């Protein structure tokens, strides 16, 4: 099979982790007889430095011409980077929001898994972490507060800012359908998270989710208010399978869920539209403080590449091979700095990539 993959290395540790993920993909291609054609796309700070804007039309076209996009991370240190002296719509993050919208990537899948080998890194009490957990946050990604009208005005000498939260039923329905379809292949439970005790948009969310649930009688649906969900994530994370929620709540809850695993350097993500196309990136950020030091953990990006093989190319065996390689390297005791623990062997970003490449086989 020929795989056309666009790569957005991006900023900070992005180029290092994407380089390692590509090594792993190349090994997959070699073992399973595929051919990969890569194109490189500039986005975020890297694009600002060259083009003055975080995302160009050409970059969007190049992404559209590919079957899938593999991304590292974008953004820099807001306190020191010149990118943050620019107006908000010219900053690195605007590039990411722009590409999500341009490619209609409305479904963001963020798995948060407690890896048994890394359970010591989980910040929760052992009686909670011992139960283990494997949840998937399904975040709506192209609507809500992120894309509503916003403005800042001055009225009678008082500055006033407005952001609007809008969802129509079709936007809710399409993400709910994806959430239920995925839950059906997992533990068959959807927790729909909203703030229906206050917000109209949440009340509509709840109604539409209930309508969609009727088509998935095998999947159990529960509703949970977002503040309670934030609490339940630290109290009893094992209760969750698929958490289905809107853009802003998903942004916040997915950071919380990833922290609870204790190993954010391990967590992958996929942003999908209605076709097989997807953008795959680690759940963590660009970590500018450790950029260029070859100490970042490439595993989240490698696992994102595995998600790409699975969701965009239907290459399940290949995805399994990548995931198995990660498990094997961890079992053998290899750790990057962020997941290091006593008795393990600390390796660099490049070394981890090499160890994974060695362990990918048919
Ligand atoms: C994320 C990030 C982005 C978001 C930022 C960088 C705009 O936090 O992917 O979760 O808020 O969506
Ligand atoms: Mg976020």
Short mmCIF file of C-alpha atoms and ligand atoms in Angstrom, two decimals:
data_model
loop_
_atom_site.label_atom_id
_atom_site.label_comp_id
_atom_site.label_asym_id
_atom_site.label_seq_id
_atom_site.Cartn_x
_atom_site.Cartn_y
_atom_site.Cartn_z
CA UNK A 1 0.00 0.00 0.00
CA UNK A 2 1.15 3.52 -0.70
CA UNK A 3 0.80 5.88 2.26
CA UNK A 4 0.88 9.60 1.63
CA UNK A 5 1.76 11.21 4.94
CA UNK A 6 2.21 14.91 5.54
CA UNK A 7 4.47 15.75 8.49
CA UNK A 8 4.24 18.84 10.62
CA UNK A 9 7.35 18.70 12.78
CA UNK A 10 6.46 22.05 14.34
CA UNK A 11 8.21 23.70 17.26
CA UNK A 12 10.07 22.81 20.45
CA UNK A 13 10.58 19.07 20.74
CA UNK A 14 8.34 18.52 17.68
CA UNK A 15 11.14 17.88 15.14
CA UNK A 16 12.86 15.36 17.46
CA UNK A 17 9.77 13.28 18.21
CA UNK A 18 8.49 13.31 14.62
CA UNK A 19 11.92 12.15 13.42
CA UNK A 20 11.71 9.10 15.70
CA UNK A 21 8.10 8.34 14.73
CA UNK A 22 9.12 8.43 11.07
CA UNK A 23 11.90 5.94 11.77
CA UNK A 24 9.30 3.60 13.26
CA UNK A 25 6.91 4.11 10.32
CA UNK A 26 9.74 3.40 7.89
CA UNK A 27 10.43 0.13 9.69
CA UNK A 28 6.73 -0.76 9.50
CA UNK A 29 6.76 -0.04 5.76
CA UNK A 30 9.85 -2.20 5.29
CA UNK A 31 8.46 -5.15 7.30
CA UNK A 32 4.96 -5.10 5.85
CA UNK A 33 5.78 -4.10 2.29
CA UNK A 34 4.33 -0.59 2.14
CA UNK A 35 5.64 2.54 0.52
CA UNK A 36 5.52 5.88 2.32
CA UNK A 37 5.64 9.23 0.60
CA UNK A 38 6.29 12.05 3.07
CA UNK A 39 5.74 15.74 2.53
CA UNK A 40 6.85 18.31 5.09
CA UNK A 41 4.56 21.14 6.11
CA UNK A 42 5.41 24.21 8.13
CA UNK A 43 2.99 25.22 10.86
CA UNK A 44 3.03 27.18 14.10
CA UNK A 45 6.17 29.08 15.04
CA UNK A 46 8.18 27.34 12.32
CA UNK A 47 5.79 28.80 9.75
CA UNK A 48 5.79 32.26 11.38
CA UNK A 49 9.59 32.35 11.11
CA UNK A 50 9.45 31.68 7.36
CA UNK A 51 6.11 33.12 6.20
CA UNK A 52 5.09 35.50 8.98
CA UNK A 53 1.88 33.53 9.61
CA UNK A 54 1.31 30.26 11.50
CA UNK A 55 -0.53 28.52 8.65
CA UNK A 56 -0.51 29.21 4.92
CA UNK A 57 -2.96 28.20 2.19
CA UNK A 58 -0.19 26.08 0.69
CA UNK A 59 0.21 24.22 3.98
CA UNK A 60 -3.52 23.46 4.10
CA UNK A 61 -3.47 22.28 0.47
CA UNK A 62 -0.45 20.07 1.13
CA UNK A 63 -2.23 18.52 4.12
CA UNK A 64 -5.37 17.95 2.04
CA UNK A 65 -3.32 16.25 -0.67
CA UNK A 66 -2.08 13.66 1.85
CA UNK A 67 -3.98 10.69 3.32
CA UNK A 68 -3.09 11.69 6.86
CA UNK A 69 -1.00 14.18 8.81
CA UNK A 70 1.54 13.32 11.48
CA UNK A 71 2.24 16.24 13.75
CA UNK A 72 4.78 16.88 16.52
CA UNK A 73 3.84 19.95 18.51
CA UNK A 74 3.59 23.68 18.02
CA UNK A 75 4.18 26.74 20.17
CA UNK A 76 6.91 28.20 22.31
CA UNK A 77 7.45 29.75 25.69
CA UNK A 78 4.84 32.52 25.89
CA UNK A 79 6.99 34.57 28.26
CA UNK A 80 10.11 34.69 26.09
CA UNK A 81 9.24 33.76 22.50
CA UNK A 82 8.79 36.62 20.00
CA UNK A 83 5.85 34.67 18.51
CA UNK A 84 3.75 35.78 21.49
CA UNK A 85 4.30 39.45 20.77
CA UNK A 86 2.15 38.97 17.66
CA UNK A 87 -1.61 39.49 17.66
CA UNK A 88 -3.55 36.35 18.73
CA UNK A 89 -4.54 35.35 15.18
CA UNK A 90 -0.88 35.27 14.13
CA UNK A 91 0.42 33.18 17.03
CA UNK A 92 1.39 29.48 16.69
CA UNK A 93 -1.86 28.17 18.27
CA UNK A 94 -3.92 29.94 15.61
CA UNK A 95 -2.24 27.68 13.06
CA UNK A 96 -3.45 24.59 14.90
CA UNK A 97 -7.00 25.90 15.25
CA UNK A 98 -6.89 26.94 11.57
CA UNK A 99 -5.89 23.52 10.30
CA UNK A 100 -8.49 21.78 12.51
CA UNK A 101 -11.18 23.98 10.99
CA UNK A 102 -9.86 23.87 7.42
CA UNK A 103 -9.77 20.07 7.45
CA UNK A 104 -13.05 19.78 9.38
CA UNK A 105 -11.39 17.67 12.08
CA UNK A 106 -14.35 17.70 14.43
CA UNK A 107 -13.61 14.53 16.39
CA UNK A 108 -10.63 14.53 18.70
CA UNK A 109 -9.80 11.18 20.29
CA UNK A 110 -7.53 11.30 23.32
CA UNK A 111 -6.92 7.96 24.99
CA UNK A 112 -5.75 8.13 28.62
CA UNK A 113 -4.34 4.79 29.66
CA UNK A 114 -2.57 3.72 32.80
CA UNK A 115 0.25 1.52 31.52
CA UNK A 116 0.90 -1.28 34.03
CA UNK A 117 4.68 -0.84 33.60
CA UNK A 118 4.34 2.84 34.54
CA UNK A 119 1.70 2.62 37.26
CA UNK A 120 4.28 3.94 39.76
CA UNK A 121 4.14 7.30 37.94
CA UNK A 122 0.39 7.64 38.56
CA UNK A 123 -0.08 10.41 41.14
CA UNK A 124 -3.19 8.78 42.63
CA UNK A 125 -3.28 6.56 45.73
CA UNK A 126 -2.37 2.95 44.95
CA UNK A 127 -5.83 1.68 45.93
CA UNK A 128 -7.14 3.77 43.00
CA UNK A 129 -4.32 3.16 40.52
CA UNK A 130 -4.29 -0.59 41.24
CA UNK A 131 -7.64 -0.85 39.46
CA UNK A 132 -5.99 0.50 36.28
CA UNK A 133 -7.89 2.52 33.70
CA UNK A 134 -8.26 2.88 29.97
CA UNK A 135 -10.51 5.72 28.85
CA UNK A 136 -10.97 7.63 25.66
CA UNK A 137 -11.84 11.29 25.68
CA UNK A 138 -13.84 12.16 22.60
CA UNK A 139 -13.66 15.93 22.32
CA UNK A 140 -15.61 18.02 19.82
CA UNK A 141 -12.91 20.05 18.10
CA UNK A 142 -14.33 22.57 15.63
CA UNK A 143 -17.16 24.29 17.48
CA UNK A 144 -18.11 25.86 20.77
CA UNK A 145 -16.21 28.65 22.47
CA UNK A 146 -13.11 28.10 20.35
CA UNK A 147 -14.84 29.10 17.15
CA UNK A 148 -17.68 31.37 18.30
CA UNK A 149 -17.66 35.09 17.68
CA UNK A 150 -15.36 37.01 19.99
CA UNK A 151 -14.57 40.66 20.51
CA UNK A 152 -13.08 43.09 22.94
CA UNK A 153 -14.57 46.59 23.13
CA UNK A 154 -14.44 49.57 25.40
CA UNK A 155 -17.75 50.96 26.61
CA UNK A 156 -17.73 54.18 28.64
CA UNK A 157 -14.09 53.62 29.54
CA UNK A 158 -14.71 50.00 30.63
CA UNK A 159 -13.06 47.21 28.67
CA UNK A 160 -15.38 44.35 27.86
CA UNK A 161 -14.61 41.01 26.20
CA UNK A 162 -17.10 38.54 24.74
CA UNK A 163 -16.69 34.92 23.60
CA UNK A 164 -19.70 33.02 22.31
CA UNK A 165 -20.48 29.33 22.74
CA UNK A 166 -22.57 28.04 19.86
CA UNK A 167 -23.48 24.48 18.87
CA UNK A 168 -26.08 23.39 16.39
CA UNK A 169 -27.63 19.94 16.62
CA UNK A 170 -25.76 18.63 13.58
CA UNK A 171 -22.39 19.43 15.14
CA UNK A 172 -23.44 17.59 18.29
CA UNK A 173 -24.93 14.64 16.43
CA UNK A 174 -21.88 13.86 14.30
CA UNK A 175 -19.50 13.77 17.28
CA UNK A 176 -22.00 11.77 19.33
CA UNK A 177 -22.30 9.21 16.52
CA UNK A 178 -18.50 8.79 16.49
CA UNK A 179 -18.46 8.50 20.28
CA UNK A 180 -21.08 5.74 20.35
CA UNK A 181 -19.55 3.90 17.39
CA UNK A 182 -16.20 3.77 19.16
CA UNK A 183 -17.73 2.86 22.53
CA UNK A 184 -19.41 -0.08 20.82
CA UNK A 185 -15.95 -1.45 19.98
CA UNK A 186 -14.68 -0.84 23.52
CA UNK A 187 -16.36 -1.31 26.91
CA UNK A 188 -19.73 -0.06 25.63
CA UNK A 189 -20.15 2.90 27.91
CA UNK A 190 -20.48 6.60 27.05
CA UNK A 191 -20.26 9.29 29.69
CA UNK A 192 -21.54 12.48 28.10
CA UNK A 193 -20.17 15.49 29.94
CA UNK A 194 -21.90 18.87 29.95
CA UNK A 195 -23.05 21.74 32.15
CA UNK A 196 -26.76 21.23 31.53
CA UNK A 197 -27.69 22.72 34.91
CA UNK A 198 -26.58 26.13 33.56
CA UNK A 199 -25.97 26.26 29.80
CA UNK A 200 -28.47 26.08 26.92
CA UNK A 201 -25.79 24.65 24.66
CA UNK A 202 -25.37 21.81 27.17
CA UNK A 203 -29.09 21.15 27.35
CA UNK A 204 -29.17 20.79 23.56
CA UNK A 205 -26.06 18.59 23.79
CA UNK A 206 -27.82 16.29 26.24
CA UNK A 207 -30.99 16.02 24.12
CA UNK A 208 -29.13 15.24 20.92
CA UNK A 209 -26.85 12.70 22.65
CA UNK A 210 -29.96 10.94 23.97
CA UNK A 211 -31.43 10.81 20.47
CA UNK A 212 -28.24 9.28 19.08
CA UNK A 213 -28.08 6.79 21.97
CA UNK A 214 -31.31 5.18 20.74
CA UNK A 215 -29.41 3.83 17.72
CA UNK A 216 -26.86 2.14 20.01
CA UNK A 217 -28.92 0.05 22.44
CA UNK A 218 -25.87 -2.00 23.53
CA UNK A 219 -24.02 1.08 24.71
CA UNK A 220 -24.81 2.40 28.19
CA UNK A 221 -25.18 6.17 28.37
CA UNK A 222 -24.75 8.33 31.43
CA UNK A 223 -24.68 12.11 31.73
CA UNK A 224 -22.24 13.84 34.03
CA UNK A 225 -21.79 17.50 34.85
CA UNK A 226 -18.34 18.75 33.98
CA UNK A 227 -17.38 19.82 37.49
CA UNK A 228 -18.32 16.41 38.83
CA UNK A 229 -16.39 14.76 35.99
CA UNK A 230 -13.25 16.70 36.97
CA UNK A 231 -13.66 15.25 40.45
CA UNK A 232 -14.49 11.70 39.34
CA UNK A 233 -11.38 11.59 37.16
CA UNK A 234 -9.19 11.68 40.26
CA UNK A 235 -11.55 9.78 42.54
CA UNK A 236 -12.37 6.77 40.37
CA UNK A 237 -10.94 6.93 36.82
CA UNK A 238 -11.68 3.22 36.25
CA UNK A 239 -15.40 4.03 35.90
CA UNK A 240 -14.86 5.67 32.48
CA UNK A 241 -14.81 4.19 29.00
CA UNK A 242 -15.67 6.92 26.45
CA UNK A 243 -16.04 10.48 27.71
CA UNK A 244 -17.96 12.49 25.12
CA UNK A 245 -17.79 16.25 25.48
CA UNK A 246 -17.64 19.65 23.82
CA UNK A 247 -14.51 21.52 22.84
CA UNK A 248 -13.61 23.56 25.91
CA UNK A 249 -14.58 20.94 28.49
CA UNK A 250 -12.62 18.37 26.48
CA UNK A 251 -9.56 20.58 26.42
CA UNK A 252 -9.54 20.82 30.20
CA UNK A 253 -10.59 17.26 31.04
CA UNK A 254 -8.11 15.71 28.62
CA UNK A 255 -5.20 17.48 30.32
CA UNK A 256 -6.48 16.29 33.67
CA UNK A 257 -6.94 12.72 32.43
CA UNK A 258 -3.47 12.63 30.94
CA UNK A 259 -1.89 13.90 34.14
CA UNK A 260 -3.69 11.22 36.10
CA UNK A 261 -1.94 8.57 34.02
CA UNK A 262 1.36 10.03 35.21
CA UNK A 263 2.86 9.67 31.77
CA UNK A 264 1.70 12.38 29.43
CA UNK A 265 4.75 11.60 27.26
CA UNK A 266 2.98 8.35 26.35
CA UNK A 267 -0.41 9.61 25.21
CA UNK A 268 -1.40 9.76 21.57
CA UNK A 269 -4.28 11.55 19.88
CA UNK A 270 -6.20 11.56 16.64
CA UNK A 271 -8.32 14.31 15.10
CA UNK A 272 -10.71 12.96 12.51
CA UNK A 273 -13.29 14.18 10.02
CA UNK A 274 -16.00 12.27 8.20
CA UNK A 275 -13.55 10.54 5.87
CA UNK A 276 -10.54 8.34 6.62
CA UNK A 277 -8.36 11.44 6.81
CA UNK A 278 -6.92 12.36 10.19
CA UNK A 279 -4.32 14.46 11.96
CA UNK A 280 -2.32 12.57 14.55
CA UNK A 281 -0.32 14.21 17.29
CA UNK A 282 0.88 13.52 20.83
CA UNK A 283 -1.37 14.85 23.59
CA UNK A 284 1.54 16.76 25.13
CA UNK A 285 2.87 20.15 24.08
CA UNK A 286 6.09 21.42 22.55
CA UNK A 287 8.10 21.49 25.82
CA UNK A 288 10.41 24.33 24.69
CA UNK A 289 12.48 23.96 27.89
CA UNK A 290 13.84 20.59 26.76
CA UNK A 291 13.89 21.19 23.00
CA UNK A 292 17.05 20.19 21.15
CA UNK A 293 18.41 18.18 24.09
CA UNK A 294 17.45 14.75 22.76
CA UNK A 295 15.71 13.87 26.02
CA UNK A 296 12.05 14.10 24.97
CA UNK A 297 9.86 11.00 24.99
CA UNK A 298 8.93 10.06 21.40
CA UNK A 299 6.45 7.36 22.46
CA UNK A 300 3.29 9.53 22.32
CA UNK A 301 4.14 10.46 18.73
CA UNK A 302 4.97 6.87 17.85
CA UNK A 303 1.64 5.75 19.30
CA UNK A 304 -0.08 8.55 17.36
CA UNK A 305 1.50 7.09 14.23
CA UNK A 306 0.01 3.72 15.28
CA UNK A 307 -3.41 5.37 15.55
CA UNK A 308 -2.86 6.73 12.04
CA UNK A 309 -2.14 3.24 10.70
CA UNK A 310 -5.31 1.98 12.37
CA UNK A 311 -7.80 4.77 11.63
CA UNK A 312 -6.63 6.31 8.35
CA UNK A 313 -5.15 3.24 6.64
CA UNK A 314 -7.03 0.33 8.28
CA UNK A 315 -3.66 -1.31 8.91
CA UNK A 316 -4.51 -2.98 12.21
CA UNK A 317 -1.66 -5.52 12.20
CA UNK A 318 0.85 -2.78 11.55
CA UNK A 319 -0.63 -0.66 14.36
CA UNK A 320 -0.51 -3.69 16.68
CA UNK A 321 3.16 -4.19 15.78
CA UNK A 322 4.00 -0.61 16.76
CA UNK A 323 2.06 -0.83 20.03
CA UNK A 324 3.73 -4.17 20.83
CA UNK A 325 7.15 -2.61 20.21
CA UNK A 326 6.35 0.09 22.76
CA UNK A 327 5.21 -2.49 25.33
CA UNK A 328 8.34 -4.57 24.75
CA UNK A 329 10.70 -1.63 25.15
CA UNK A 330 8.98 -0.65 28.40
CA UNK A 331 9.00 -4.25 29.67
CA UNK A 332 12.72 -4.41 28.93
CA UNK A 333 13.13 -1.45 31.30
CA UNK A 334 13.99 1.34 28.87
CA UNK A 335 12.74 4.78 29.91
CA UNK A 336 13.13 8.35 28.74
CA UNK A 337 13.70 10.95 31.47
CA UNK A 338 10.02 11.82 31.97
CA UNK A 339 9.03 8.24 32.86
CA UNK A 340 12.31 7.17 34.50
CA UNK A 341 12.08 5.15 37.69
CA UNK A 342 14.55 3.23 39.84
CA UNK A 343 16.03 0.10 38.35
CA UNK A 344 15.25 1.18 34.78
CA UNK A 345 17.64 2.22 32.06
CA UNK A 346 17.49 5.85 31.00
CA UNK A 347 17.71 6.46 27.25
CA UNK A 348 17.60 9.49 24.97
CA UNK A 349 14.89 10.33 22.46
CA UNK A 350 17.00 8.92 19.61
CA UNK A 351 17.85 5.77 21.54
CA UNK A 352 14.19 5.15 22.37
CA UNK A 353 13.39 5.52 18.66
CA UNK A 354 16.12 2.97 17.81
CA UNK A 355 14.86 0.54 20.47
CA UNK A 356 11.35 0.75 19.05
CA UNK A 357 12.55 0.29 15.46
CA UNK A 358 14.41 -2.88 16.55
CA UNK A 359 11.23 -4.23 18.12
CA UNK A 360 8.86 -3.69 15.19
CA UNK A 361 8.37 -6.95 13.31
CA UNK A 362 5.75 -8.72 11.26
C1 LIG B 1 -4.85 21.18 22.84
C2 LIG B 1 -4.20 22.51 23.06
C3 LIG B 1 -4.81 23.50 22.09
C4 LIG B 1 -6.29 23.58 22.41
C5 LIG B 1 -4.16 24.90 22.12
C6 LIG B 1 -2.68 24.80 21.83
C7 LIG B 1 -4.84 25.85 21.21
O1 LIG B 1 -4.32 22.91 24.38
O2 LIG B 1 -4.74 20.64 21.73
O3 LIG B 1 -5.46 20.68 23.77
O4 LIG B 1 -6.68 24.30 23.34
O5 LIG B 1 -7.06 22.90 21.74
MG1 LIG B 2 -5.24 21.47 25.63
#
